Amino acid sequence: LQIVELKVEMVGIHEKRLRKCLSKLKGIEKVEVDGNSQKVVVTGYTHKNKILKAVRKAGLKAEFWSAQNELLNAYVGASYANLRFNNFNIF
């Protein structure tokens, strides 16, 4: 049993396509999708390269999750948390 973490560029509409393509692979036990961080965690007995290939074949841009993605998510999350918007009136 292995856990494969992927970064998949998607919007909410792509989650259904992602789950459908992964459901066709044998040995997949569980798929977790975090749309905010674009992180997909796949648990199962399928080789990680087959998982990546299936996601890409479905037309989604994907790569293996890396420590760099983790740092980027932490930075972006902190930046958005401190962001304040000013109200502008347009005439």
XYZ file of N, CA and C in Angstrom:
273
model
N 0.855 -1.179 0.000
C 0.000 0.000 0.000
C 0.895 1.234 0.000
N 0.603 2.169 -0.899
C 1.396 3.395 -0.946
C 0.490 4.611 -1.063
N 1.020 5.743 -0.688
C 0.308 7.015 -0.782
C 1.035 7.874 -1.791
N 0.290 8.368 -2.796
C 0.855 9.215 -3.846
C 0.206 10.583 -3.732
N 1.030 11.628 -3.622
C 0.534 12.991 -3.546
C 0.837 13.699 -4.861
N -0.192 14.342 -5.419
C -0.053 15.035 -6.690
C -0.510 16.468 -6.550
N 0.084 17.321 -7.346
C -0.418 18.687 -7.513
C -1.118 18.694 -8.858
N -2.414 18.974 -8.838
C -3.212 18.951 -10.062
C -3.868 20.312 -10.226
N -3.586 20.970 -11.338
C -4.204 22.266 -11.611
C -5.631 22.020 -12.052
N -6.568 22.486 -11.234
C -7.969 22.236 -11.554
C -8.860 23.273 -10.904
N -10.046 23.348 -11.444
C -11.123 24.101 -10.819
C -12.139 23.065 -10.371
N -13.159 23.479 -9.652
C -14.126 22.543 -9.099
C -14.720 21.583 -10.107
N -14.892 22.043 -11.330
C -15.503 21.214 -12.362
C -14.625 20.023 -12.744
N -13.334 20.128 -12.523
C -12.414 19.049 -12.907
C -12.343 17.915 -11.898
N -12.860 18.118 -10.702
C -12.771 17.074 -9.678
C -13.504 15.809 -10.120
N -14.639 15.978 -10.757
C -15.405 14.817 -11.226
C -14.607 14.041 -12.281
N -13.984 14.763 -13.194
C -13.165 14.123 -14.226
C -11.979 13.394 -13.592
N -11.383 14.009 -12.593
C -10.250 13.416 -11.895
C -10.647 12.109 -11.216
N -11.739 12.142 -10.473
C -12.198 10.944 -9.769
C -12.577 9.835 -10.751
N -13.178 10.208 -11.877
C -13.585 9.217 -12.872
C -12.365 8.509 -13.465
N -11.330 9.259 -13.814
C -10.143 8.636 -14.427
C -9.407 7.754 -13.421
N -9.388 8.148 -12.146
C -8.714 7.337 -11.137
C -9.516 6.091 -10.765
N -10.838 6.176 -10.893
C -11.656 5.016 -10.556
C -11.456 3.868 -11.543
N -10.948 4.173 -12.730
C -10.697 3.138 -13.735
C -9.436 2.332 -13.454
N -8.568 2.852 -12.594
C -7.327 2.152 -12.260
C -7.583 1.098 -11.190
N -7.007 -0.058 -11.365
C -7.137 -1.117 -10.366
C -6.189 -0.836 -9.203
N -6.646 -1.139 -8.006
C -5.802 -1.014 -6.831
C -5.940 0.292 -6.076
N -6.776 1.204 -6.550
C -6.976 2.480 -5.862
C -7.947 2.254 -4.699
N -7.513 2.602 -3.511
C -8.334 2.423 -2.314
C -9.101 3.707 -1.959
N -8.402 4.853 -2.068
C -8.986 6.109 -1.593
C -8.400 7.280 -2.368
N -9.247 8.275 -2.656
C -8.805 9.505 -3.330
C -9.302 10.688 -2.509
N -8.370 11.545 -2.095
C -8.715 12.762 -1.364
C -8.317 13.963 -2.213
N -9.243 14.905 -2.371
C -8.995 16.081 -3.197
C -9.163 17.337 -2.354
N -8.132 18.180 -2.354
C -8.195 19.484 -1.702
C -8.109 20.526 -2.806
N -9.255 21.054 -3.191
C -9.319 22.006 -4.295
C -8.595 23.307 -4.024
N -8.565 23.742 -2.758
C -7.904 25.009 -2.419
C -6.413 24.960 -2.679
N -5.772 23.876 -2.285
C -4.329 23.772 -2.480
C -3.972 22.983 -3.736
N -5.007 22.491 -4.449
C -4.823 21.698 -5.671
C -3.990 20.447 -5.398
N -4.237 19.852 -4.238
C -3.508 18.662 -3.835
C -4.439 17.452 -3.893
N -3.940 16.372 -4.472
C -4.687 15.125 -4.563
C -3.848 14.038 -3.900
N -4.451 13.309 -2.974
C -3.770 12.219 -2.287
C -4.472 10.915 -2.668
N -3.712 10.018 -3.281
C -4.248 8.741 -3.738
C -3.605 7.631 -2.912
N -4.436 6.782 -2.332
C -3.953 5.652 -1.550
C -4.347 4.366 -2.263
N -3.379 3.473 -2.418
C -3.696 2.211 -3.073
C -2.460 1.425 -3.447
N -2.678 0.438 -4.319
C -1.612 -0.477 -4.713
C -1.131 -0.232 -6.143
N -1.553 0.853 -6.762
C -1.170 1.175 -8.128
C 0.139 1.968 -8.125
N 0.996 1.723 -9.103
C 2.279 2.431 -9.201
C 2.034 3.921 -9.429
N 2.859 4.749 -8.808
C 2.659 6.199 -8.868
C 2.737 6.751 -10.288
N 3.558 6.169 -11.145
C 3.646 6.661 -12.524
C 2.372 6.379 -13.306
N 1.699 5.267 -13.008
C 0.424 4.966 -13.667
C -0.644 5.970 -13.248
N -0.613 6.354 -11.987
C -1.583 7.335 -11.485
C -1.374 8.677 -12.177
N -0.128 9.128 -12.224
C 0.189 10.400 -12.872
C -0.199 10.371 -14.343
N 0.110 9.286 -15.028
C -0.204 9.146 -16.448
C -1.717 9.201 -16.680
N -2.499 8.554 -15.815
C -3.956 8.548 -15.964
C -4.540 9.946 -15.790
N -4.012 10.693 -14.835
C -4.505 12.056 -14.596
C -4.174 12.950 -15.795
N -2.964 12.830 -16.296
C -2.570 13.630 -17.461
C -3.361 13.239 -18.699
N -3.640 11.950 -18.850
C -4.410 11.469 -20.004
C -5.841 12.020 -19.974
N -6.335 12.312 -18.775
C -7.666 12.897 -18.623
C -7.680 14.385 -18.977
N -6.514 14.926 -19.317
C -6.440 16.315 -19.744
C -6.133 17.307 -18.633
N -5.706 16.799 -17.491
C -5.376 17.683 -16.375
C -3.863 17.815 -16.242
N -3.416 19.013 -15.939
C -1.993 19.253 -15.736
C -1.633 18.799 -14.325
N -0.700 17.847 -14.230
C -0.374 17.269 -12.929
C 1.113 17.000 -12.806
N 1.568 16.989 -11.553
C 2.955 16.638 -11.227
C 2.949 16.057 -9.821
N 4.030 15.393 -9.451
C 4.125 14.866 -8.106
C 4.262 16.023 -7.127
N 3.617 15.880 -5.975
C 3.669 16.910 -4.942
C 5.085 16.972 -4.387
N 5.580 18.173 -4.157
C 6.942 18.332 -3.647
C 6.939 19.251 -2.426
N 8.051 19.302 -1.742
C 8.195 20.185 -0.582
C 8.022 21.643 -1.005
N 8.411 21.949 -2.230
C 8.261 23.313 -2.748
C 6.780 23.695 -2.805
N 5.913 22.753 -3.198
C 4.480 23.022 -3.226
C 3.956 23.318 -1.824
N 4.466 22.597 -0.834
C 4.053 22.786 0.554
C 4.416 24.194 1.028
N 5.633 24.636 0.724
C 6.076 25.980 1.106
C 5.265 27.053 0.390
N 4.989 26.840 -0.887
C 4.221 27.806 -1.665
C 2.808 27.944 -1.108
N 2.191 26.821 -0.752
C 0.850 26.868 -0.173
C 0.834 27.611 1.150
N 1.830 27.395 1.977
C 1.907 28.086 3.261
C 2.055 29.590 3.048
N 2.892 29.980 2.074
C 3.117 31.397 1.783
C 1.854 32.052 1.233
N 1.231 31.410 0.274
C 0.025 31.968 -0.352
C -1.098 32.052 0.669
N -1.249 31.014 1.491
C -2.285 31.028 2.523
C -2.097 32.169 3.498
N -0.868 32.411 3.913
C -0.576 33.504 4.839
C -0.798 34.852 4.171
N -0.452 34.964 2.894
C -0.624 36.224 2.179
C -2.098 36.582 2.052
N -2.939 35.590 1.722
C -4.364 35.855 1.576
C -5.014 36.156 2.919
N -4.506 35.571 3.977
C -5.068 35.812 5.300
C -4.845 37.258 5.726
N -3.733 37.860 5.304
C -3.409 39.237 5.694
C -3.910 40.272 4.694
N -4.535 39.829 3.626
C -4.985 40.732 2.576
C -6.239 41.477 3.026
N -6.257 42.776 2.810
C -7.443 43.568 3.123
C -7.848 44.320 1.863
N -9.140 44.358 1.642
C -9.650 45.042 0.457
C -10.288 46.360 0.874
N -10.015 47.402 0.088
C -10.640 48.696 0.312
C -11.883 48.779 -0.570
N -12.893 49.406 -0.050
C -14.117 49.582 -0.840
C -13.956 50.830 -1.700
N -14.173 50.675 -2.971
C -14.098 51.787 -3.906
C -15.464 52.011 -4.517
N -15.830 53.265 -4.621
C -17.073 53.612 -5.302
C -16.736 54.062 -6.711
N -17.368 53.455 -7.671
C -17.141 53.822 -9.063
C -18.371 54.541 -9.560
N -18.154 55.759 -10.077
C -19.265 56.563 -10.571
C -19.376 56.488 -12.052
